[in-house]
JSON list of C-alpha atoms in Angstrom, two decimals:
[
{"chain": "A", "resi": 507, "resn": "GLN", "atom": "CA", "xyz": [3.28, -15.54, -4.40]},
{"chain": "A", "resi": 508, "resn": "SER", "atom": "CA", "xyz": [1.19, -13.23, -2.20]},
{"chain": "A", "resi": 509, "resn": "VAL", "atom": "CA", "xyz": [0.21, -14.06, 1.36]},
{"chain": "A", "resi": 510, "resn": "LEU", "atom": "CA", "xyz": [-3.38, -13.03, 0.63]},
{"chain": "A", "resi": 511, "resn": "THR", "atom": "CA", "xyz": [-5.16, -14.74, -2.27]},
{"chain": "A", "resi": 512, "resn": "GLN", "atom": "CA", "xyz": [-7.33, -12.81, -4.71]},
{"chain": "A", "resi": 513, "resn": "PRO", "atom": "CA", "xyz": [-8.79, -13.89, -8.05]},
{"chain": "A", "resi": 514, "resn": "PRO", "atom": "CA", "xyz": [-6.60, -12.51, -10.85]},
{"chain": "A", "resi": 515, "resn": "SER", "atom": "CA", "xyz": [-9.56, -11.08, -12.69]},
{"chain": "A", "resi": 516, "resn": "VAL", "atom": "CA", "xyz": [-13.29, -10.49, -12.56]},
{"chain": "A", "resi": 517, "resn": "SER", "atom": "CA", "xyz": [-15.60, -8.93, -15.09]},
{"chain": "A", "resi": 518, "resn": "ALA", "atom": "CA", "xyz": [-19.15, -7.69, -15.32]},
{"chain": "A", "resi": 519, "resn": "ALA", "atom": "CA", "xyz": [-21.28, -5.38, -17.40]},
{"chain": "A", "resi": 520, "resn": "PRO", "atom": "CA", "xyz": [-22.09, -1.78, -16.49]},
{"chain": "A", "resi": 521, "resn": "GLY", "atom": "CA", "xyz": [-24.84, -1.56, -13.92]},
{"chain": "A", "resi": 522, "resn": "GLN", "atom": "CA", "xyz": [-24.19, -5.03, -12.56]},
{"chain": "A", "resi": 523, "resn": "ASP", "atom": "CA", "xyz": [-22.68, -5.93, -9.21]},
{"chain": "A", "resi": 524, "resn": "VAL", "atom": "CA", "xyz": [-19.37, -7.68, -8.58]},
{"chain": "A", "resi": 525, "resn": "THR", "atom": "CA", "xyz": [-17.63, -9.26, -5.59]},
{"chain": "A", "resi": 526, "resn": "ILE", "atom": "CA", "xyz": [-13.88, -9.57, -5.14]},
{"chain": "A", "resi": 527, "resn": "SER", "atom": "CA", "xyz": [-12.61, -12.02, -2.56]},
{"chain": "A", "resi": 528, "resn": "CYS", "atom": "CA", "xyz": [-9.47, -12.00, -0.45]},
{"chain": "A", "resi": 529, "resn": "SER", "atom": "CA", "xyz": [-8.46, -15.15, 1.39]},
{"chain": "A", "resi": 530, "resn": "GLY", "atom": "CA", "xyz": [-5.88, -15.39, 4.14]},
{"chain": "A", "resi": 531, "resn": "SER", "atom": "CA", "xyz": [-5.26, -17.12, 7.45]},
{"chain": "A", "resi": 532, "resn": "ASN", "atom": "CA", "xyz": [-5.48, -16.59, 11.19]},
{"chain": "A", "resi": 533, "resn": "SER", "atom": "CA", "xyz": [-2.02, -14.99, 10.99]},
{"chain": "A", "resi": 534, "resn": "ASN", "atom": "CA", "xyz": [-3.36, -12.10, 8.97]},
{"chain": "A", "resi": 535, "resn": "ILE", "atom": "CA", "xyz": [-7.03, -11.57, 8.07]},
{"chain": "A", "resi": 536, "resn": "GLY", "atom": "CA", "xyz": [-8.34, -13.78, 10.84]},
{"chain": "A", "resi": 537, "resn": "ASN", "atom": "CA", "xyz": [-7.09, -11.48, 13.59]},
{"chain": "A", "resi": 538, "resn": "ASN", "atom": "CA", "xyz": [-6.83, -8.09, 11.91]},
{"chain": "A", "resi": 539, "resn": "TYR", "atom": "CA", "xyz": [-8.78, -5.46, 10.04]},
{"chain": "A", "resi": 540, "resn": "VAL", "atom": "CA", "xyz": [-8.73, -5.51, 6.24]},
{"chain": "A", "resi": 541, "resn": "SER", "atom": "CA", "xyz": [-8.30, -2.60, 3.85]},
{"chain": "A", "resi": 542, "resn": "TRP", "atom": "CA", "xyz": [-9.06, -2.38, 0.14]},
{"chain": "A", "resi": 543, "resn": "TYR", "atom": "CA", "xyz": [-7.34, -0.23, -2.48]},
{"chain": "A", "resi": 544, "resn": "GLN", "atom": "CA", "xyz": [-8.24, 0.78, -6.02]},
{"chain": "A", "resi": 545, "resn": "GLN", "atom": "CA", "xyz": [-5.52, 1.43, -8.57]},
{"chain": "A", "resi": 546, "resn": "LEU", "atom": "CA", "xyz": [-6.70, 3.02, -11.79]},
{"chain": "A", "resi": 547, "resn": "PRO", "atom": "CA", "xyz": [-4.41, 2.50, -14.79]},
{"chain": "A", "resi": 548, "resn": "GLY", "atom": "CA", "xyz": [-1.22, 4.53, -14.53]},
{"chain": "A", "resi": 549, "resn": "THR", "atom": "CA", "xyz": [-2.03, 6.02, -11.13]},
{"chain": "A", "resi": 550, "resn": "ALA", "atom": "CA", "xyz": [-1.15, 5.49, -7.49]},
{"chain": "A", "resi": 551, "resn": "PRO", "atom": "CA", "xyz": [-3.38, 3.26, -5.36]},
{"chain": "A", "resi": 552, "resn": "LYS", "atom": "CA", "xyz": [-6.26, 4.84, -3.46]},
{"chain": "A", "resi": 553, "resn": "LEU", "atom": "CA", "xyz": [-7.82, 3.71, -0.19]},
{"chain": "A", "resi": 554, "resn": "LEU", "atom": "CA", "xyz": [-11.38, 2.43, -0.71]},
{"chain": "A", "resi": 555, "resn": "ILE", "atom": "CA", "xyz": [-12.21, 0.58, 2.51]},
{"chain": "A", "resi": 556, "resn": "TYR", "atom": "CA", "xyz": [-10.50, 0.33, 5.89]},
{"chain": "A", "resi": 557, "resn": "ASP", "atom": "CA", "xyz": [-11.24, -1.52, 9.13]},
{"chain": "A", "resi": 558, "resn": "ASN", "atom": "CA", "xyz": [-13.14, -4.15, 7.08]},
{"chain": "A", "resi": 559, "resn": "ASN", "atom": "CA", "xyz": [-16.10, -1.98, 6.14]},
{"chain": "A", "resi": 560, "resn": "LYS", "atom": "CA", "xyz": [-15.44, 1.73, 6.64]},
{"chain": "A", "resi": 561, "resn": "ARG", "atom": "CA", "xyz": [-15.28, 4.15, 3.73]},
{"chain": "A", "resi": 562, "resn": "PRO", "atom": "CA", "xyz": [-13.02, 7.21, 3.70]},
{"chain": "A", "resi": 563, "resn": "SER", "atom": "CA", "xyz": [-14.69, 10.49, 2.94]},
{"chain": "A", "resi": 564, "resn": "GLY", "atom": "CA", "xyz": [-15.55, 10.76, -0.75]},
{"chain": "A", "resi": 565, "resn": "ILE", "atom": "CA", "xyz": [-15.82, 7.06, -1.48]},
{"chain": "A", "resi": 566, "resn": "PRO", "atom": "CA", "xyz": [-19.29, 6.26, -2.86]},
{"chain": "A", "resi": 567, "resn": "ASP", "atom": "CA", "xyz": [-21.45, 3.78, -0.97]},
{"chain": "A", "resi": 568, "resn": "ARG", "atom": "CA", "xyz": [-21.44, 1.58, -4.09]},
{"chain": "A", "resi": 569, "resn": "PHE", "atom": "CA", "xyz": [-18.24, 0.23, -2.55]},
{"chain": "A", "resi": 570, "resn": "SER", "atom": "CA", "xyz": [-18.59, -1.90, 0.57]},
{"chain": "A", "resi": 571, "resn": "GLY", "atom": "CA", "xyz": [-16.45, -4.38, 2.44]},
{"chain": "A", "resi": 572, "resn": "SER", "atom": "CA", "xyz": [-16.97, -7.24, 4.82]},
{"chain": "A", "resi": 573, "resn": "LYS", "atom": "CA", "xyz": [-14.96, -9.88, 6.62]},
{"chain": "A", "resi": 574, "resn": "SER", "atom": "CA", "xyz": [-15.76, -13.34, 7.88]},
{"chain": "A", "resi": 575, "resn": "GLY", "atom": "CA", "xyz": [-13.16, -15.52, 9.53]},
{"chain": "A", "resi": 576, "resn": "THR", "atom": "CA", "xyz": [-10.05, -15.58, 7.39]},
{"chain": "A", "resi": 577, "resn": "SER", "atom": "CA", "xyz": [-11.65, -14.08, 4.28]},
{"chain": "A", "resi": 578, "resn": "ALA", "atom": "CA", "xyz": [-12.76, -10.64, 3.21]},
{"chain": "A", "resi": 579, "resn": "THR", "atom": "CA", "xyz": [-14.82, -9.38, 0.31]},
{"chain": "A", "resi": 580, "resn": "LEU", "atom": "CA", "xyz": [-15.19, -6.13, -1.58]},
{"chain": "A", "resi": 581, "resn": "ASP", "atom": "CA", "xyz": [-18.58, -5.55, -3.17]},
{"chain": "A", "resi": 582, "resn": "ILE", "atom": "CA", "xyz": [-19.13, -3.03, -5.92]},
{"chain": "A", "resi": 583, "resn": "THR", "atom": "CA", "xyz": [-22.69, -2.34, -6.97]},
{"chain": "A", "resi": 584, "resn": "GLY", "atom": "CA", "xyz": [-23.96, -0.54, -10.05]},
{"chain": "A", "resi": 585, "resn": "LEU", "atom": "CA", "xyz": [-20.68, -0.93, -11.94]},
{"chain": "A", "resi": 586, "resn": "GLN", "atom": "CA", "xyz": [-19.45, 2.01, -13.97]},
{"chain": "A", "resi": 587, "resn": "THR", "atom": "CA", "xyz": [-16.81, 2.05, -16.69]},
{"chain": "A", "resi": 588, "resn": "GLY", "atom": "CA", "xyz": [-14.69, 4.25, -14.42]},
{"chain": "A", "resi": 589, "resn": "ASP", "atom": "CA", "xyz": [-14.48, 1.39, -11.92]},
{"chain": "A", "resi": 590, "resn": "GLU", "atom": "CA", "xyz": [-12.22, -0.55, -14.28]},
{"chain": "A", "resi": 591, "resn": "ALA", "atom": "CA", "xyz": [-9.03, -0.90, -12.22]},
{"chain": "A", "resi": 592, "resn": "ASP", "atom": "CA", "xyz": [-6.88, -3.21, -10.14]},
{"chain": "A", "resi": 593, "resn": "TYR", "atom": "CA", "xyz": [-8.11, -3.87, -6.61]},
{"chain": "A", "resi": 594, "resn": "TYR", "atom": "CA", "xyz": [-5.92, -4.97, -3.70]},
{"chain": "A", "resi": 595, "resn": "CYS", "atom": "CA", "xyz": [-6.70, -6.14, -0.18]},
{"chain": "A", "resi": 596, "resn": "GLY", "atom": "CA", "xyz": [-4.25, -5.56, 2.65]},
{"chain": "A", "resi": 597, "resn": "THR", "atom": "CA", "xyz": [-3.86, -6.24, 6.35]},
{"chain": "A", "resi": 598, "resn": "TRP", "atom": "CA", "xyz": [-1.32, -6.88, 9.09]},
{"chain": "A", "resi": 599, "resn": "GLY", "atom": "CA", "xyz": [0.86, -9.93, 8.62]},
{"chain": "A", "resi": 600, "resn": "SER", "atom": "CA", "xyz": [3.40, -11.39, 11.02]},
{"chain": "A", "resi": 601, "resn": "SER", "atom": "CA", "xyz": [6.03, -9.35, 12.87]},
{"chain": "A", "resi": 602, "resn": "LEU", "atom": "CA", "xyz": [4.15, -6.09, 12.26]},
{"chain": "A", "resi": 603, "resn": "ASN", "atom": "CA", "xyz": [4.61, -6.43, 8.51]},
{"chain": "A", "resi": 604, "resn": "VAL", "atom": "CA", "xyz": [1.86, -5.43, 6.13]},
{"chain": "A", "resi": 605, "resn": "VAL", "atom": "CA", "xyz": [0.68, -7.90, 3.50]},
{"chain": "A", "resi": 606, "resn": "PHE", "atom": "CA", "xyz": [-1.24, -7.33, 0.29]},
{"chain": "A", "resi": 607, "resn": "GLY", "atom": "CA", "xyz": [-3.18, -9.61, -1.99]},
{"chain": "A", "resi": 608, "resn": "GLY", "atom": "CA", "xyz": [-1.91, -10.23, -5.50]},
{"chain": "A", "resi": 609, "resn": "GLY", "atom": "CA", "xyz": [-4.53, -7.91, -6.95]},
{"chain": "A", "resi": 610, "resn": "THR", "atom": "CA", "xyz": [-7.69, -8.40, -8.99]},
{"chain": "A", "resi": 611, "resn": "LYS", "atom": "CA", "xyz": [-8.17, -6.77, -12.37]},
{"chain": "A", "resi": 612, "resn": "LEU", "atom": "CA", "xyz": [-11.77, -5.63, -12.79]},
{"chain": "A", "resi": 613, "resn": "THR", "atom": "CA", "xyz": [-12.99, -5.37, -16.36]},
{"chain": "A", "resi": 614, "resn": "VAL", "atom": "CA", "xyz": [-16.25, -3.59, -17.03]},
{"chain": "A", "resi": 615, "resn": "LEU", "atom": "CA", "xyz": [-17.52, -5.14, -20.24]},
{"chain": "B", "resi": 594, "resn": "GLU", "atom": "CA", "xyz": [-4.96, 18.63, 2.04]},
{"chain": "B", "resi": 595, "resn": "VAL", "atom": "CA", "xyz": [-2.47, 15.80, 2.49]},
{"chain": "B", "resi": 596, "resn": "GLN", "atom": "CA", "xyz": [0.34, 15.84, -0.06]},
{"chain": "B", "resi": 597, "resn": "LEU", "atom": "CA", "xyz": [3.14, 13.32, -0.45]},
{"chain": "B", "resi": 598, "resn": "LEU", "atom": "CA", "xyz": [5.88, 13.88, -3.01]},
{"chain": "B", "resi": 599, "resn": "GLU", "atom": "CA", "xyz": [8.54, 11.23, -3.56]},
{"chain": "B", "resi": 600, "resn": "SER", "atom": "CA", "xyz": [11.93, 11.90, -5.07]},
{"chain": "B", "resi": 601, "resn": "GLY", "atom": "CA", "xyz": [15.31, 10.25, -5.45]},
{"chain": "B", "resi": 602, "resn": "GLY", "atom": "CA", "xyz": [14.52, 7.46, -7.85]},
{"chain": "B", "resi": 603, "resn": "GLY", "atom": "CA", "xyz": [16.70, 6.66, -10.82]},
{"chain": "B", "resi": 604, "resn": "LEU", "atom": "CA", "xyz": [18.98, 4.13, -12.48]},
{"chain": "B", "resi": 605, "resn": "VAL", "atom": "CA", "xyz": [21.56, 2.39, -10.32]},
{"chain": "B", "resi": 606, "resn": "GLN", "atom": "CA", "xyz": [23.82, -0.60, -10.82]},
{"chain": "B", "resi": 607, "resn": "SER", "atom": "CA", "xyz": [23.35, -3.82, -8.93]},
{"chain": "B", "resi": 608, "resn": "GLY", "atom": "CA", "xyz": [25.08, -3.56, -5.56]},
{"chain": "B", "resi": 609, "resn": "GLY", "atom": "CA", "xyz": [24.68, 0.20, -5.50]},
{"chain": "B", "resi": 610, "resn": "SER", "atom": "CA", "xyz": [22.80, 2.53, -3.18]},
{"chain": "B", "resi": 611, "resn": "LEU", "atom": "CA", "xyz": [20.01, 5.06, -3.47]},
{"chain": "B", "resi": 612, "resn": "ARG", "atom": "CA", "xyz": [18.15, 7.31, -1.05]},
{"chain": "B", "resi": 613, "resn": "LEU", "atom": "CA", "xyz": [14.48, 8.01, -1.56]},
{"chain": "B", "resi": 614, "resn": "SER", "atom": "CA", "xyz": [12.68, 10.91, 0.09]},
{"chain": "B", "resi": 615, "resn": "CYS", "atom": "CA", "xyz": [9.02, 11.75, 0.55]},
{"chain": "B", "resi": 616, "resn": "ALA", "atom": "CA", "xyz": [8.06, 15.33, 1.35]},
{"chain": "B", "resi": 617, "resn": "ALA", "atom": "CA", "xyz": [4.89, 15.40, 3.42]},
{"chain": "B", "resi": 618, "resn": "SER", "atom": "CA", "xyz": [2.49, 18.28, 4.02]},
{"chain": "B", "resi": 619, "resn": "GLY", "atom": "CA", "xyz": [-1.06, 18.93, 5.15]},
{"chain": "B", "resi": 620, "resn": "PHE", "atom": "CA", "xyz": [-0.89, 16.95, 8.41]},
{"chain": "B", "resi": 621, "resn": "THR", "atom": "CA", "xyz": [1.11, 16.66, 11.64]},
{"chain": "B", "resi": 622, "resn": "PHE", "atom": "CA", "xyz": [3.80, 14.43, 10.17]},
{"chain": "B", "resi": 623, "resn": "SER", "atom": "CA", "xyz": [5.37, 13.19, 13.41]},
{"chain": "B", "resi": 624, "resn": "ASN", "atom": "CA", "xyz": [2.07, 11.78, 14.70]},
{"chain": "B", "resi": 625, "resn": "TYR", "atom": "CA", "xyz": [1.39, 9.36, 11.86]},
{"chain": "B", "resi": 626, "resn": "GLY", "atom": "CA", "xyz": [2.74, 6.01, 10.81]},
{"chain": "B", "resi": 627, "resn": "MET", "atom": "CA", "xyz": [4.21, 5.97, 7.32]},
{"chain": "B", "resi": 628, "resn": "SER", "atom": "CA", "xyz": [5.02, 3.22, 4.84]},
{"chain": "B", "resi": 629, "resn": "TRP", "atom": "CA", "xyz": [7.02, 2.60, 1.72]},
{"chain": "B", "resi": 630, "resn": "VAL", "atom": "CA", "xyz": [5.21, 0.32, -0.74]},
{"chain": "B", "resi": 631, "resn": "ARG", "atom": "CA", "xyz": [6.67, -0.76, -4.06]},
{"chain": "B", "resi": 632, "resn": "GLN", "atom": "CA", "xyz": [5.28, -2.11, -7.30]},
{"chain": "B", "resi": 633, "resn": "ALA", "atom": "CA", "xyz": [7.49, -3.93, -9.78]},
{"chain": "B", "resi": 634, "resn": "PRO", "atom": "CA", "xyz": [6.63, -3.41, -13.45]},
{"chain": "B", "resi": 635, "resn": "GLY", "atom": "CA", "xyz": [3.37, -5.18, -14.23]},
{"chain": "B", "resi": 636, "resn": "LYS", "atom": "CA", "xyz": [3.17, -6.66, -10.73]},
{"chain": "B", "resi": 637, "resn": "GLY", "atom": "CA", "xyz": [1.18, -6.12, -7.55]},
{"chain": "B", "resi": 638, "resn": "LEU", "atom": "CA", "xyz": [1.82, -4.08, -4.44]},
{"chain": "B", "resi": 639, "resn": "GLU", "atom": "CA", "xyz": [4.56, -5.10, -2.00]},
{"chain": "B", "resi": 640, "resn": "TRP", "atom": "CA", "xyz": [4.94, -3.46, 1.40]},
{"chain": "B", "resi": 641, "resn": "VAL", "atom": "CA", "xyz": [8.61, -2.60, 1.97]},
{"chain": "B", "resi": 642, "resn": "SER", "atom": "CA", "xyz": [8.89, -0.79, 5.29]},
{"chain": "B", "resi": 643, "resn": "GLY", "atom": "CA", "xyz": [6.92, 1.13, 7.88]},
{"chain": "B", "resi": 644, "resn": "ILE", "atom": "CA", "xyz": [7.67, 3.53, 10.70]},
{"chain": "B", "resi": 645, "resn": "THR", "atom": "CA", "xyz": [5.36, 4.24, 13.61]},
{"chain": "B", "resi": 646, "resn": "GLY", "atom": "CA", "xyz": [4.23, 7.68, 14.63]},
{"chain": "B", "resi": 647, "resn": "THR", "atom": "CA", "xyz": [5.63, 9.36, 17.78]},
{"chain": "B", "resi": 648, "resn": "TYR", "atom": "CA", "xyz": [8.23, 6.69, 18.62]},
{"chain": "B", "resi": 649, "resn": "ASP", "atom": "CA", "xyz": [9.51, 6.13, 15.05]},
{"chain": "B", "resi": 650, "resn": "SER", "atom": "CA", "xyz": [9.88, 2.37, 15.42]},
{"chain": "B", "resi": 651, "resn": "PRO", "atom": "CA", "xyz": [10.94, 0.86, 12.07]},
{"chain": "B", "resi": 652, "resn": "TYR", "atom": "CA", "xyz": [9.75, -2.38, 10.52]},
{"chain": "B", "resi": 653, "resn": "TYR", "atom": "CA", "xyz": [10.83, -4.12, 7.32]},
{"chain": "B", "resi": 654, "resn": "ALA", "atom": "CA", "xyz": [9.77, -6.78, 4.87]},
{"chain": "B", "resi": 655, "resn": "ASP", "atom": "CA", "xyz": [12.05, -9.81, 4.94]},
{"chain": "B", "resi": 656, "resn": "SER", "atom": "CA", "xyz": [13.05, -9.09, 1.34]},
{"chain": "B", "resi": 657, "resn": "VAL", "atom": "CA", "xyz": [14.76, -5.82, 2.33]},
{"chain": "B", "resi": 658, "resn": "LYS", "atom": "CA", "xyz": [15.73, -6.37, 5.97]},
{"chain": "B", "resi": 659, "resn": "GLY", "atom": "CA", "xyz": [19.38, -5.52, 6.56]},
{"chain": "B", "resi": 660, "resn": "ARG", "atom": "CA", "xyz": [19.63, -3.60, 3.28]},
{"chain": "B", "resi": 661, "resn": "PHE", "atom": "CA", "xyz": [17.04, -0.80, 3.59]},
{"chain": "B", "resi": 662, "resn": "THR", "atom": "CA", "xyz": [16.65, 1.75, 6.37]},
{"chain": "B", "resi": 663, "resn": "ILE", "atom": "CA", "xyz": [13.55, 3.87, 6.93]},
{"chain": "B", "resi": 664, "resn": "SER", "atom": "CA", "xyz": [13.73, 7.14, 8.83]},
{"chain": "B", "resi": 665, "resn": "ARG", "atom": "CA", "xyz": [11.94, 10.43, 9.18]},
{"chain": "B", "resi": 666, "resn": "ASP", "atom": "CA", "xyz": [13.13, 14.00, 9.62]},
{"chain": "B", "resi": 667, "resn": "THR", "atom": "CA", "xyz": [10.38, 15.83, 11.44]},
{"chain": "B", "resi": 668, "resn": "SER", "atom": "CA", "xyz": [12.16, 19.19, 11.08]},
{"chain": "B", "resi": 669, "resn": "LYS", "atom": "CA", "xyz": [11.77, 18.85, 7.30]},
{"chain": "B", "resi": 670, "resn": "ASN", "atom": "CA", "xyz": [8.58, 16.75, 7.26]},
{"chain": "B", "resi": 671, "resn": "THR", "atom": "CA", "xyz": [10.41, 14.18, 5.18]},
{"chain": "B", "resi": 672, "resn": "LEU", "atom": "CA", "xyz": [10.28, 10.39, 5.12]},
{"chain": "B", "resi": 673, "resn": "ASN", "atom": "CA", "xyz": [13.42, 8.67, 3.86]},
{"chain": "B", "resi": 674, "resn": "LEU", "atom": "CA", "xyz": [14.37, 5.23, 2.60]},
{"chain": "B", "resi": 675, "resn": "GLU", "atom": "CA", "xyz": [18.06, 4.43, 2.40]},
{"chain": "B", "resi": 676, "resn": "MET", "atom": "CA", "xyz": [18.54, 1.50, 0.03]},
{"chain": "B", "resi": 677, "resn": "ASN", "atom": "CA", "xyz": [21.85, -0.39, -0.07]},
{"chain": "B", "resi": 678, "resn": "SER", "atom": "CA", "xyz": [23.07, -3.53, -1.84]},
{"chain": "B", "resi": 679, "resn": "LEU", "atom": "CA", "xyz": [20.41, -3.05, -4.48]},
{"chain": "B", "resi": 680, "resn": "ARG", "atom": "CA", "xyz": [19.37, -6.00, -6.61]},
{"chain": "B", "resi": 681, "resn": "ALA", "atom": "CA", "xyz": [17.59, -6.30, -9.93]},
{"chain": "B", "resi": 682, "resn": "GLU", "atom": "CA", "xyz": [14.48, -7.49, -8.07]},
{"chain": "B", "resi": 683, "resn": "ASP", "atom": "CA", "xyz": [14.31, -4.15, -6.24]},
{"chain": "B", "resi": 684, "resn": "THR", "atom": "CA", "xyz": [13.35, -2.49, -9.53]},
{"chain": "B", "resi": 685, "resn": "ALA", "atom": "CA", "xyz": [9.94, -0.93, -8.94]},
{"chain": "B", "resi": 686, "resn": "VAL", "atom": "CA", "xyz": [7.93, 2.21, -8.46]},
{"chain": "B", "resi": 687, "resn": "TYR", "atom": "CA", "xyz": [8.26, 3.16, -4.81]},
{"chain": "B", "resi": 688, "resn": "TYR", "atom": "CA", "xyz": [5.31, 4.88, -3.13]},
{"chain": "B", "resi": 689, "resn": "CYS", "atom": "CA", "xyz": [5.24, 6.52, 0.25]},
{"chain": "B", "resi": 690, "resn": "ALA", "atom": "CA", "xyz": [1.96, 6.29, 2.10]},
{"chain": "B", "resi": 691, "resn": "LYS", "atom": "CA", "xyz": [0.46, 7.91, 5.19]},
{"chain": "B", "resi": 692, "resn": "GLY", "atom": "CA", "xyz": [-1.19, 5.79, 7.86]},
{"chain": "B", "resi": 693, "resn": "THR", "atom": "CA", "xyz": [-4.49, 6.59, 9.53]},
{"chain": "B", "resi": 694, "resn": "SER", "atom": "CA", "xyz": [-2.98, 6.80, 13.01]},
{"chain": "B", "resi": 695, "resn": "GLY", "atom": "CA", "xyz": [0.32, 6.16, 14.72]},
{"chain": "B", "resi": 696, "resn": "TRP", "atom": "CA", "xyz": [0.42, 2.87, 12.89]},
{"chain": "B", "resi": 697, "resn": "TYR", "atom": "CA", "xyz": [1.01, 2.28, 9.20]},
{"chain": "B", "resi": 698, "resn": "SER", "atom": "CA", "xyz": [-1.10, -0.75, 8.26]},
{"chain": "B", "resi": 699, "resn": "VAL", "atom": "CA", "xyz": [-3.76, 1.34, 6.50]},
{"chain": "B", "resi": 700, "resn": "CYS", "atom": "CA", "xyz": [-2.33, 3.42, 3.65]},
{"chain": "B", "resi": 701, "resn": "GLU", "atom": "CA", "xyz": [-4.70, 6.36, 3.70]},
{"chain": "B", "resi": 702, "resn": "SER", "atom": "CA", "xyz": [-2.90, 8.65, 1.29]},
{"chain": "B", "resi": 703, "resn": "TRP", "atom": "CA", "xyz": [-0.30, 7.86, -1.35]},
{"chain": "B", "resi": 704, "resn": "GLY", "atom": "CA", "xyz": [2.30, 9.80, -3.26]},
{"chain": "B", "resi": 705, "resn": "GLN", "atom": "CA", "xyz": [2.67, 9.58, -7.01]},
{"chain": "B", "resi": 706, "resn": "GLY", "atom": "CA", "xyz": [5.66, 7.24, -6.76]},
{"chain": "B", "resi": 707, "resn": "THR", "atom": "CA", "xyz": [9.28, 7.32, -7.87]},
{"chain": "B", "resi": 708, "resn": "LEU", "atom": "CA", "xyz": [10.83, 4.74, -10.18]},
{"chain": "B", "resi": 709, "resn": "VAL", "atom": "CA", "xyz": [13.93, 2.83, -9.13]},
{"chain": "B", "resi": 710, "resn": "THR", "atom": "CA", "xyz": [15.68, 0.79, -11.81]},
{"chain": "B", "resi": 711, "resn": "VAL", "atom": "CA", "xyz": [18.50, -1.54, -10.82]},
{"chain": "B", "resi": 712, "resn": "SER", "atom": "CA", "xyz": [20.62, -2.77, -13.71]},
{"chain": "B", "resi": 713, "resn": "SER", "atom": "CA", "xyz": [22.38, -6.11, -13.39]}
]
């Protein structure tokens, strides 16, 4: 069982918006920055968001992140079929370990 | 361009050992934190170990502490993971990842992964 809790799956139609949540505690999200990763089928993960809401170069602004208290969210607007992937949140845990959420499978209907 | 290329994966018997390597290029390797992250078949991501930039301080997940050792060879720009006393539950694709600074909590760039299979 993962330290950070994500919904196992979400789905929406092309063009719609979707939100993926990531819930933790004061030991992790509550006192640290959150990152988000996208893993397309059969590929390595890719950094989407870091420091709660910053996008690396090349990541479209359709992807945005936020954090409030011990929870974080990833918002994806204007869904495209190419967004169909697994999404993971991550942050510092205890003892300078890194913790990830269990992952959310996004299906674009 | 940052490139990370893992190698060393394979099939090993339970109780055995394996050494993974990650060849890094495109950045000043010694300055950045690095991580090993694994993914068991059909499962999510699990952070395994990290090493800080500059001072090379190592950190481990509880699941591998005492069995795995992370290190880096700055003369070869290579990150290593020595894995001993392997168990069936260590079976996974192992990715190396570059941090965004001297720390390793944000995995900015990832390698393609190397598969480790532990037979029981």
